[in-house]
Amino acid sequence: FFCRGSRPFRGLVFPVRIFYLCRMTTELCAYSVEACEAARRAGVTRVELCASPYEGGTTPSAAAIRMARRIGGLQLSVMVRPRGGDFLYSDTEFRQMLEEVRFARECGADGVVFGVLTPDGRVDVQRTAALVAEAGPMQTTFHRAFDLEEALEAAVAAGCRRILTSGGRNTAVEGIDTLRALVAQAAGRIELMAGSGVNPSNVRQLAATGVDAVHFSARSVRPGGMVFRNPHVSMGGCGDVSEYDLLCADERLIRQILTLLEP
């Protein structure tokens, strides 16, 4: 969060070391092209484009990737996750992930986001390295399938650019002590991005751990425009999720978070 630099001041015979606040890299978890547009207007550094928010994020559609890529002034990372659930993938699912990485690269995405584990919960280094190789010049992020110290070394070995982590807890604030320890362990070999439950009340505290970036969704719900509503039919078969409330990114909340991170 705080960066160190040195500058010789005029009239002094020795350099004076000064401290200044660096702009934290910010990433919005975006579930729509509209959310990407809100991120660009607010001044977010990068978006992680996903589908299926109630499954924790899956690979977005081809059209969404292409449309998001057309938004200028915004880095685009694409989630590569063929389904919800765990991170142990079949051979067919893994081939699909390679295809999705290739497609994101061909669309001009700046990065891809993925996580692949072995049955015992370790990072699958071989498959992760294959995804990194397929990504080529794109940035690669290992997402929250990651689990603490041993996995950090595995992600480094596989060639990942960064890790998205909540410090092994449900929210990043709960895992804040582990985040500090991971920053020390990483020692600049891999970027660390704090995510899960990041909001205006805790973003400065999380940034002060020394992570390279913060990841947040700034989620809000707005009512849909439908006048006719059938309470007896659920397209997804889940009555707990209203199909007449639309999930969106709250631009005012995004701006509030960014303001708190300003130098």
Coordinates of C-alpha atoms in Angstrom, one line a residue:
F1 CA 0.0 0.0 0.0
F2 CA 2.8 2.4 0.9
C3 CA 5.6 2.6 -1.6
R4 CA 9.1 3.8 -0.9
G5 CA 11.1 6.1 -3.1
S6 CA 14.0 8.6 -2.8
R7 CA 14.5 12.0 -4.2
P8 CA 17.4 14.5 -3.8
F9 CA 15.9 17.8 -2.7
R10 CA 17.3 21.1 -4.0
G11 CA 19.6 22.8 -1.5
L12 CA 20.3 19.6 0.5
V13 CA 23.6 17.8 0.2
F14 CA 22.1 14.3 0.8
P15 CA 19.1 12.4 -0.6
V16 CA 16.0 12.4 1.4
R17 CA 13.9 9.2 1.5
I18 CA 10.2 10.0 1.1
F19 CA 7.0 7.9 1.3
Y20 CA 4.0 8.2 -0.9
L21 CA 0.8 6.4 -1.4
C22 CA 0.5 4.3 -4.6
R23 CA -2.7 3.7 -6.4
M24 CA -3.9 0.2 -5.6
T25 CA -4.8 -2.0 -8.6
T26 CA -8.6 -2.6 -8.5
E27 CA -10.5 -5.4 -10.1
L28 CA -14.3 -5.6 -10.4
C29 CA -15.9 -9.0 -10.5
A30 CA -18.4 -8.3 -13.4
Y31 CA -21.3 -10.5 -14.3
S32 CA -22.5 -8.5 -17.3
V33 CA -21.3 -6.1 -20.0
E34 CA -23.2 -3.4 -18.2
A35 CA -21.1 -4.0 -15.1
C36 CA -17.9 -3.7 -17.2
E37 CA -19.1 -0.3 -18.6
A38 CA -19.8 0.9 -15.0
A39 CA -16.2 -0.2 -14.0
R40 CA -14.8 1.8 -16.9
R41 CA -16.8 4.9 -16.0
A42 CA -15.7 4.7 -12.4
G43 CA -12.0 4.2 -13.2
V44 CA -11.5 0.5 -12.2
T45 CA -8.2 -0.9 -13.4
R46 CA -9.5 -4.4 -14.5
V47 CA -12.6 -6.5 -14.6
E48 CA -12.9 -10.2 -14.1
L49 CA -15.8 -11.1 -16.5
C50 CA -17.9 -14.1 -15.3
A51 CA -21.3 -15.7 -15.7
S52 CA -23.5 -17.5 -13.1
P53 CA -23.0 -15.4 -9.9
Y54 CA -24.9 -17.8 -7.8
E55 CA -22.4 -20.6 -8.7
G56 CA -19.5 -18.4 -7.8
G57 CA -18.7 -17.5 -11.4
T58 CA -18.3 -19.6 -14.6
T59 CA -17.0 -18.9 -18.1
P60 CA -19.0 -16.0 -19.7
S61 CA -20.5 -16.2 -23.2
A62 CA -18.6 -15.5 -26.4
A63 CA -20.7 -12.4 -27.1
A64 CA -20.0 -11.1 -23.6
I65 CA -16.3 -11.5 -24.0
R66 CA -16.3 -9.8 -27.4
M67 CA -18.4 -6.9 -26.2
A68 CA -16.4 -6.4 -23.0
R69 CA -13.2 -6.3 -25.1
R70 CA -14.6 -3.4 -27.1
I71 CA -14.7 -1.3 -23.9
G72 CA -11.7 1.0 -24.0
G73 CA -9.5 1.9 -21.0
L74 CA -10.2 -1.3 -19.1
Q75 CA -8.2 -4.4 -18.7
L76 CA -10.2 -7.6 -19.3
S77 CA -9.7 -10.9 -17.5
V78 CA -12.0 -13.8 -18.4
M79 CA -13.1 -16.5 -15.9
V80 CA -12.4 -20.0 -17.2
R81 CA -14.6 -22.3 -15.2
P82 CA -16.8 -24.8 -17.2
R83 CA -19.2 -25.4 -14.3
G84 CA -20.0 -24.6 -10.7
G85 CA -19.1 -26.9 -7.9
D86 CA -15.6 -28.1 -7.1
F87 CA -12.4 -27.6 -9.0
L88 CA -11.6 -31.2 -9.9
Y89 CA -12.3 -31.5 -13.6
S90 CA -12.7 -34.4 -15.9
D91 CA -10.5 -34.8 -19.0
T92 CA -13.4 -33.4 -21.2
E93 CA -13.9 -30.4 -18.9
F94 CA -10.2 -29.7 -18.9
R95 CA -10.0 -29.8 -22.7
Q96 CA -12.9 -27.3 -22.6
M97 CA -10.9 -25.0 -20.4
L98 CA -8.0 -25.1 -22.8
E99 CA -10.4 -24.1 -25.6
E100 CA -11.9 -21.3 -23.5
V101 CA -8.4 -19.9 -22.7
R102 CA -7.6 -20.0 -26.4
F103 CA -10.8 -18.2 -27.3
A104 CA -10.2 -15.5 -24.7
R105 CA -6.7 -15.0 -26.2
E106 CA -8.1 -14.8 -29.7
C107 CA -10.6 -12.2 -28.5
G108 CA -7.7 -10.0 -27.2
A109 CA -8.4 -10.5 -23.5
D110 CA -5.6 -9.3 -21.2
G111 CA -5.9 -12.3 -18.9
V112 CA -7.7 -15.4 -17.8
V113 CA -8.7 -16.7 -14.4
F114 CA -8.8 -20.4 -13.4
G115 CA -8.2 -22.9 -10.6
V116 CA -7.6 -26.6 -10.9
L117 CA -7.1 -29.0 -8.0
T118 CA -6.2 -32.6 -7.4
P119 CA -8.6 -34.9 -5.5
D120 CA -6.8 -34.2 -2.2
G121 CA -7.2 -30.4 -2.6
R122 CA -3.7 -29.6 -3.8
V123 CA -3.0 -27.3 -6.8
D124 CA -2.8 -29.5 -10.0
V125 CA 0.5 -28.1 -11.1
Q126 CA 0.6 -30.0 -14.4
R127 CA -2.8 -28.9 -15.6
T128 CA -2.3 -25.3 -14.3
A129 CA 1.0 -25.1 -16.2
A130 CA -0.8 -26.3 -19.3
L131 CA -3.4 -23.5 -19.0
V132 CA -0.6 -21.0 -18.4
A133 CA 1.1 -22.2 -21.5
E134 CA -2.1 -21.9 -23.5
A135 CA -2.6 -18.4 -22.2
G136 CA 0.7 -17.3 -23.9
P137 CA 1.1 -13.5 -23.3
M138 CA -2.1 -13.2 -21.3
Q139 CA -1.9 -12.6 -17.5
T140 CA -3.0 -15.7 -15.5
T141 CA -4.8 -15.6 -12.1
F142 CA -5.3 -18.6 -9.9
H143 CA -8.6 -18.0 -8.2
R144 CA -9.9 -19.0 -4.8
A145 CA -9.5 -22.7 -5.3
F146 CA -6.1 -21.7 -3.9
D147 CA -5.4 -22.8 -0.3
L148 CA -2.6 -21.1 1.6
E149 CA 1.1 -21.6 1.9
E150 CA 1.9 -24.8 0.0
A151 CA -0.4 -23.8 -2.8
L152 CA 1.3 -20.4 -3.2
E153 CA 4.5 -22.3 -4.1
A154 CA 2.6 -24.5 -6.5
A155 CA 1.1 -21.5 -8.2
V156 CA 4.5 -20.0 -8.6
A157 CA 5.9 -23.2 -10.0
A158 CA 3.1 -23.4 -12.5
G159 CA 3.9 -19.9 -13.8
C160 CA 0.8 -18.0 -12.7
R161 CA 1.0 -14.2 -12.6
R162 CA -1.2 -13.7 -9.6
I163 CA -3.4 -15.4 -7.0
L164 CA -6.9 -14.3 -5.9
T165 CA -7.3 -15.3 -2.2
S166 CA -9.3 -14.5 0.9
G167 CA -6.6 -16.0 3.1
G168 CA -8.4 -19.4 3.4
R169 CA -11.5 -17.9 5.0
N170 CA -14.9 -17.0 3.8
T171 CA -14.1 -13.3 3.6
A172 CA -10.8 -11.5 3.1
V173 CA -11.1 -9.6 6.4
E174 CA -11.5 -12.9 8.3
G175 CA -8.3 -14.1 6.6
I176 CA -6.4 -10.8 7.0
D177 CA -3.6 -12.3 9.1
T178 CA -3.0 -15.0 6.6
L179 CA -3.0 -12.4 3.8
R180 CA -0.1 -10.6 5.5
A181 CA 1.8 -13.9 5.9
L182 CA 1.2 -14.7 2.2
V183 CA 2.5 -11.3 1.1
A184 CA 5.7 -12.0 3.1
Q185 CA 6.0 -15.5 1.6
A186 CA 5.4 -14.4 -1.9
A187 CA 8.3 -11.8 -1.6
G188 CA 7.4 -10.3 -5.0
R189 CA 7.5 -13.7 -6.9
I190 CA 3.8 -13.6 -7.6
E191 CA 1.1 -11.0 -7.2
L192 CA -1.5 -11.4 -4.4
M193 CA -5.1 -10.0 -4.8
A194 CA -7.4 -9.9 -1.9
G195 CA -11.0 -10.8 -2.6
S196 CA -14.4 -11.8 -1.0
G197 CA -16.4 -9.4 1.0
V198 CA -14.3 -6.3 0.1
N199 CA -16.3 -3.2 0.7
P200 CA -15.8 0.5 1.7
S201 CA -15.6 -0.5 5.4
N202 CA -12.6 -2.7 5.0
V203 CA -10.8 -1.9 1.7
R204 CA -8.1 0.3 3.3
Q205 CA -7.4 -2.3 6.0
L206 CA -7.0 -5.0 3.3
A207 CA -4.8 -2.8 1.1
A208 CA -2.6 -2.1 4.0
T209 CA -1.6 -5.8 4.2
G210 CA 0.6 -5.2 1.2
V211 CA -1.4 -7.1 -1.4
D212 CA -1.0 -6.0 -5.0
A213 CA -4.7 -5.6 -5.7
V214 CA -8.2 -5.8 -4.3
H215 CA -11.1 -7.6 -6.0
F216 CA -14.7 -6.8 -5.3
S217 CA -18.1 -7.1 -6.9
A218 CA -20.0 -4.0 -5.5
R219 CA -23.2 -6.0 -6.0
S220 CA -26.6 -4.5 -5.9
V221 CA -30.0 -5.7 -6.8
R222 CA -32.5 -3.7 -8.8
P223 CA -36.1 -4.7 -9.7
G224 CA -36.7 -5.9 -13.3
G225 CA -39.1 -4.2 -15.6
M226 CA -41.6 -7.1 -15.9
V227 CA -45.2 -6.2 -15.1
F228 CA -46.5 -9.8 -15.6
R229 CA -45.0 -12.1 -13.0
N230 CA -45.8 -15.8 -12.5
P231 CA -44.9 -16.9 -8.9
H232 CA -45.5 -20.6 -9.8
V233 CA -42.7 -21.0 -12.3
S234 CA -39.0 -20.8 -11.7
M235 CA -36.7 -21.1 -14.7
G236 CA -33.8 -22.2 -12.6
G237 CA -35.8 -24.4 -10.3
C238 CA -34.7 -22.4 -7.3
G239 CA -37.5 -20.5 -5.7
D240 CA -35.1 -18.7 -3.3
V241 CA -33.7 -16.6 -6.2
S242 CA -36.2 -14.1 -7.6
E243 CA -36.2 -14.0 -11.4
Y244 CA -37.6 -10.5 -11.2
D245 CA -34.7 -8.9 -9.3
L246 CA -31.6 -8.2 -11.4
L247 CA -28.1 -8.4 -10.1
C248 CA -26.0 -5.4 -11.0
A249 CA -22.8 -3.5 -10.1
D250 CA -23.4 -0.4 -8.1
E251 CA -21.4 2.4 -9.7
R252 CA -21.7 4.6 -6.7
L253 CA -20.3 1.9 -4.4
I254 CA -17.4 1.2 -6.9
R255 CA -16.5 4.9 -6.8
Q256 CA -16.6 5.0 -3.0
I257 CA -14.2 2.1 -2.9
L258 CA -11.8 3.7 -5.4
T259 CA -12.0 7.0 -3.5
L260 CA -10.8 5.3 -0.3
L261 CA -7.8 4.0 -2.2
E262 CA -6.7 7.3 -3.7
P263 CA -3.2 8.5 -2.8

